[in-house]
């Protein structure tokens, strides 16, 4: 949005309406930047704001792209191969943007009152449903900081070069970025060893069939033999463990001595302590906003423990919840933002 405003020269407008719209757009953009570069809890309100803003911005760019192509229909008559490829890509992006235009139009039009639904009970009921739809479609998981940095550096550089040299129309470049950037992130995740093939399946299906990484299996906990004590702990690490033990004391009946010994069995206790501190923060964060009885607290602990080793969806599926609803479970896991660290058994 910032690139689009600058490239159009709107930043120099003296019109009060245009300036007001720019201030609103920049405010929402800064709100998005804030969540992209911090681990601030994604509350329902924040997810609703981000989802509504993304609907507005995607619909805006979809209409802008649609208008841009229809203003230049004569380009479709070119006999040049490269120009033909460029035109074909433009029309492909037109199809993509049209889908977004319809989808986001439906996500926004519901906020407006209609005939026989003018601020009555039916209207407010539909409003609540639409709000829940916005919240539910927005992920509970925070964007990793490195992904945000890659986006800013890579896309920002591309936008700057196109602004300076005017290689292709801005609408074309913006939609190419929307389509291509998720693939770039997936390739990055693949190269660093993460198993996220959602976007790569279309182009690299054979890679997913030849997984070069460690295979994750479900095992019977009774078959696990505990390590001997292999690590020493520093006084600082012991203090952290005491804090962890105190937070989980009501749901984990292990003694402090046993807990310290368990951490000493780990070859990399500092990494394990960091995971448990994040779990403790998630546990405290959720319970500070939600009053729960002991059984519910045990289920919260169990859910967060599972999340530390697997994705949020898998954690909910494997936890066999009895006391927490799915929505409550999703809220619990929204407080845990670290990547899962599967249990390694040697």
XYZ file of C-alpha atoms in Angstrom:
346
model
C 0.000 0.000 0.000
C 2.864 2.397 0.820
C 4.527 1.590 -2.533
C 1.228 2.122 -4.395
C 0.664 5.519 -2.738
C 4.236 6.711 -3.428
C 4.270 5.437 -7.029
C 1.005 7.267 -7.785
C 2.341 10.485 -6.295
C -0.516 10.658 -3.798
C 1.892 11.507 -1.000
C 1.922 15.119 -2.247
C -1.871 15.527 -2.269
C -3.295 18.558 -0.457
C -6.855 17.213 -0.488
C -8.052 16.711 3.096
C -10.019 13.574 2.188
C -6.996 11.964 0.516
C -4.776 12.904 3.447
C -7.277 11.423 5.910
C -7.438 8.171 3.938
C -3.624 8.037 3.847
C -3.395 8.519 7.616
C -5.926 5.709 8.150
C -4.061 3.417 5.739
C -0.681 4.147 7.320
C -2.121 3.555 10.813
C -3.427 0.118 9.851
C -0.159 -0.645 8.054
C 1.824 0.229 11.189
C -0.521 -1.983 13.210
C 0.305 -4.835 10.804
C 4.041 -4.077 11.059
C 3.781 -4.130 14.856
C 2.304 -7.638 14.845
C 4.752 -8.820 12.186
C 7.771 -7.869 14.284
C 6.581 -8.579 17.836
C 5.155 -11.554 19.693
C 2.190 -9.583 20.971
C -0.712 -11.882 21.788
C -3.100 -12.220 18.844
C -6.326 -11.560 20.708
C -9.696 -11.919 18.983
C -9.891 -8.133 18.656
C -6.469 -7.906 17.020
C -7.237 -10.801 14.676
C -10.512 -9.141 13.721
C -8.771 -5.835 12.952
C -6.019 -7.528 10.921
C -8.479 -9.700 9.017
C -10.759 -6.758 8.184
C -7.778 -4.668 7.055
C -6.493 -7.502 4.861
C -9.973 -7.824 3.303
C -10.066 -4.107 2.542
C -6.569 -3.988 1.110
C -6.953 -7.157 -0.997
C -10.266 -5.980 -2.406
C -8.779 -2.571 -3.160
C -5.843 -4.050 -5.079
C -8.117 -6.512 -6.867
C -10.324 -3.685 -8.191
C -7.242 -1.617 -9.052
C -5.723 -4.532 -10.995
C -9.014 -5.167 -12.782
C -9.243 -1.519 -13.805
C -5.586 -1.386 -14.879
C -5.885 -4.335 -17.261
C -9.099 -3.159 -18.873
C -7.552 0.259 -19.453
C -4.783 -1.440 -21.474
C -6.700 -4.050 -23.467
C -4.818 -3.183 -26.650
C -1.719 -4.944 -25.276
C -3.454 -8.274 -25.902
C -2.932 -7.858 -29.656
C 0.868 -8.093 -29.552
C 2.639 -10.692 -31.733
C 5.829 -10.636 -29.635
C 6.332 -13.870 -27.635
C 7.663 -12.187 -24.511
C 4.903 -9.609 -24.650
C 2.426 -12.447 -25.093
C 3.767 -14.211 -21.985
C 3.551 -10.963 -20.062
C -0.061 -10.456 -21.165
C -0.902 -14.073 -20.257
C 0.505 -13.570 -16.769
C -1.492 -10.361 -16.459
C -4.717 -12.173 -17.241
C -3.791 -14.990 -14.868
C -3.333 -12.409 -12.109
C -6.624 -10.851 -13.182
C -8.328 -14.177 -12.487
C -6.620 -14.460 -9.099
C -7.511 -10.890 -8.152
C -11.114 -11.413 -9.272
C -11.412 -14.331 -6.856
C -10.009 -12.176 -4.067
C -12.333 -9.355 -5.033
C -15.413 -11.557 -4.660
C -14.185 -13.259 -1.484
C -13.246 -10.047 0.299
C -16.326 -8.226 -0.972
C -18.450 -10.879 0.764
C -16.352 -10.506 3.944
C -17.014 -6.733 3.974
C -20.550 -6.310 2.586
C -21.979 -8.226 5.538
C -21.202 -5.295 7.824
C -23.734 -3.123 5.989
C -27.411 -3.210 7.031
C -29.883 -4.511 4.405
C -33.599 -4.515 3.738
C -35.463 -5.953 6.738
C -32.136 -6.290 8.544
C -31.584 -2.702 9.555
C -29.959 -2.781 13.004
C -32.395 -5.392 14.286
C -31.691 -8.655 16.131
C -31.164 -10.559 12.853
C -28.615 -7.984 11.686
C -26.623 -8.117 14.931
C -26.707 -11.926 14.937
C -25.265 -12.001 11.401
C -22.742 -9.373 12.445
C -21.499 -11.627 15.255
C -21.251 -14.575 12.840
C -19.282 -12.486 10.344
C -16.980 -11.260 13.102
C -16.346 -14.875 14.180
C -15.628 -15.774 10.557
C -12.993 -13.039 10.365
C -11.430 -14.186 13.647
C -11.489 -17.901 12.784
C -9.867 -17.428 9.373
C -6.943 -15.533 10.908
C -4.177 -17.760 12.254
C -3.420 -17.932 15.981
C 0.242 -18.453 15.149
C 2.536 -15.455 15.001
C 4.559 -14.831 11.864
C 8.228 -15.730 12.515
C 10.406 -12.621 12.729
C 12.759 -13.898 10.015
C 9.828 -14.202 7.570
C 8.877 -10.581 8.241
C 12.467 -9.464 7.659
C 12.710 -11.431 4.407
C 9.460 -9.855 3.244
C 10.527 -6.294 4.049
C 14.020 -6.628 2.532
C 13.106 -8.653 -0.560
C 9.767 -7.122 -1.519
C 10.893 -3.642 -0.466
C 13.940 -3.915 -2.749
C 11.828 -5.128 -5.674
C 9.313 -2.303 -5.202
C 12.072 0.308 -4.951
C 13.796 -0.898 -8.140
C 10.507 -0.915 -10.035
C 9.645 2.548 -8.720
C 13.037 3.850 -9.862
C 13.224 2.103 -13.272
C 9.476 1.660 -14.005
C 9.995 -1.840 -15.432
C 6.416 -3.117 -15.112
C 3.123 -1.566 -13.912
C 2.833 -1.356 -10.133
C -0.412 -3.393 -10.094
C 1.326 -6.241 -11.913
C 4.273 -6.243 -9.490
C 2.053 -6.071 -6.398
C 0.041 -9.125 -7.484
C 3.152 -11.018 -8.534
C 4.422 -10.407 -4.983
C 1.159 -11.717 -3.460
C 1.405 -14.901 -5.537
C 5.170 -15.545 -5.441
C 6.175 -14.592 -1.890
C 4.516 -17.589 -0.132
C 6.560 -19.872 -2.422
C 9.739 -18.013 -1.466
C 8.991 -18.530 2.227
C 8.207 -22.215 1.655
C 11.499 -22.692 -0.179
C 13.293 -20.935 2.670
C 11.572 -23.192 5.225
C 12.506 -26.235 3.167
C 16.150 -25.206 2.941
C 16.471 -24.729 6.707
C 14.850 -28.077 7.373
C 11.258 -27.256 8.198
C 8.662 -29.631 6.831
C 6.217 -27.145 5.395
C 5.441 -28.300 1.853
C 2.012 -26.702 1.495
C 3.077 -24.370 -1.298
C 5.821 -26.545 -2.764
C 3.572 -29.479 -3.642
C 2.529 -27.930 -6.927
C 6.092 -27.600 -8.201
C 8.213 -29.974 -6.115
C 5.968 -32.977 -5.429
C 8.862 -35.422 -5.768
C 10.747 -33.674 -2.929
C 8.023 -34.496 -0.406
C 8.292 -38.164 -1.373
C 12.019 -38.200 -0.590
C 12.141 -36.651 2.839
C 15.806 -36.380 3.765
C 15.111 -35.377 7.302
C 14.586 -37.194 10.514
C 11.417 -39.296 10.544
C 8.976 -38.494 13.359
C 7.159 -41.467 14.826
C 4.662 -41.972 17.627
C 6.030 -44.239 20.329
C 4.781 -45.768 23.540
C 6.025 -43.670 26.493
C 6.440 -46.877 28.526
C 9.190 -47.969 26.144
C 11.272 -44.847 26.792
C 14.290 -45.316 29.043
C 15.458 -42.177 30.814
C 19.008 -40.948 30.303
C 21.487 -40.851 33.099
C 22.437 -37.424 34.411
C 24.629 -35.984 31.654
C 24.645 -32.208 32.270
C 25.479 -29.778 35.013
C 23.242 -26.789 35.614
C 24.326 -23.238 36.367
C 22.777 -21.316 39.280
C 20.877 -19.182 36.750
C 19.437 -22.285 35.089
C 18.383 -23.712 38.448
C 16.578 -20.458 39.285
C 14.696 -20.670 35.994
C 13.760 -24.298 36.719
C 12.486 -23.300 40.165
C 10.279 -20.703 38.518
C 8.985 -23.244 35.992
C 8.283 -25.757 38.769
C 6.400 -23.155 40.798
C 4.171 -22.189 37.849
C 3.247 -25.803 37.021
C 3.169 -27.085 40.624
C -0.629 -27.491 40.738
C -0.806 -29.559 37.531
C 2.534 -31.420 37.712
C 3.184 -33.186 41.026
C 6.907 -33.811 40.389
C 9.089 -32.553 43.231
C 11.543 -29.728 42.620
C 14.470 -32.142 43.054
C 13.007 -34.535 40.486
C 12.375 -31.680 38.064
C 15.972 -30.447 38.356
C 17.240 -34.003 37.842
C 15.081 -34.388 34.731
C 16.666 -31.299 33.211
C 20.112 -32.676 34.049
C 19.283 -35.750 31.954
C 19.032 -33.557 28.862
C 22.139 -33.108 26.717
C 21.094 -29.538 25.935
C 19.349 -28.310 29.105
C 19.409 -24.627 28.088
C 17.284 -25.351 25.004
C 14.861 -27.413 27.082
C 14.622 -24.687 29.718
C 13.754 -22.122 27.016
C 10.937 -24.358 25.753
C 9.516 -24.821 29.242
C 9.778 -21.098 29.986
C 7.764 -20.368 26.851
C 5.234 -23.004 27.983
C 5.085 -21.359 31.412
C 4.495 -17.929 29.864
C 1.695 -19.335 27.689
C 0.142 -21.087 30.709
C 0.260 -17.913 32.842
C -0.887 -15.723 29.966
C -4.011 -17.770 29.288
C -4.972 -18.266 32.949
C -4.474 -14.584 33.727
C -7.406 -13.881 31.395
C -9.483 -17.026 32.064
C -10.500 -18.503 35.431
C -10.352 -22.310 35.320
C -10.741 -25.154 37.809
C -7.969 -27.698 38.438
C -9.137 -30.224 35.829
C -9.309 -27.528 33.192
C -5.865 -26.255 34.187
C -4.456 -29.766 33.759
C -5.918 -29.871 30.273
C -4.421 -26.451 29.502
C -1.018 -27.760 30.622
C -1.398 -30.942 28.582
C -2.389 -28.936 25.512
C 0.581 -26.554 25.788
C 2.958 -29.471 26.354
C 1.677 -31.124 23.167
C 1.966 -27.833 21.285
C 5.646 -27.580 22.222
C 6.234 -30.769 20.177
C 3.771 -30.386 17.298
C 1.584 -27.923 15.413
C -1.485 -26.346 17.012
C -3.855 -28.466 14.903
C -2.070 -31.695 15.857
C -1.934 -30.685 19.524
C -5.696 -30.146 19.666
C -6.369 -33.370 17.778
C -4.078 -35.488 19.975
C -5.075 -34.019 23.343
C -8.522 -35.704 23.583
C -10.030 -32.627 25.185
C -12.770 -33.212 27.783
C -13.124 -29.842 29.481
C -11.983 -27.245 26.949
C -13.879 -26.424 23.771
C -12.037 -26.188 20.466
C -12.296 -22.401 20.566
C -10.864 -22.330 24.096
C -8.062 -24.668 22.996
C -7.238 -22.354 20.093
C -7.103 -19.420 22.489
C -4.765 -21.376 24.792
C -2.398 -22.120 21.911
C -2.477 -18.534 20.674
C -0.237 -17.761 23.674
C 2.448 -20.212 22.466
C 4.345 -18.810 19.480
C 7.525 -20.899 19.212
C 8.074 -23.515 16.519
C 7.342 -27.092 17.673
C 10.313 -29.151 18.857
C 9.507 -32.883 18.429
C 10.794 -35.195 21.131
C 14.031 -36.887 20.040
C 14.595 -40.413 21.333
C 17.988 -42.054 20.898
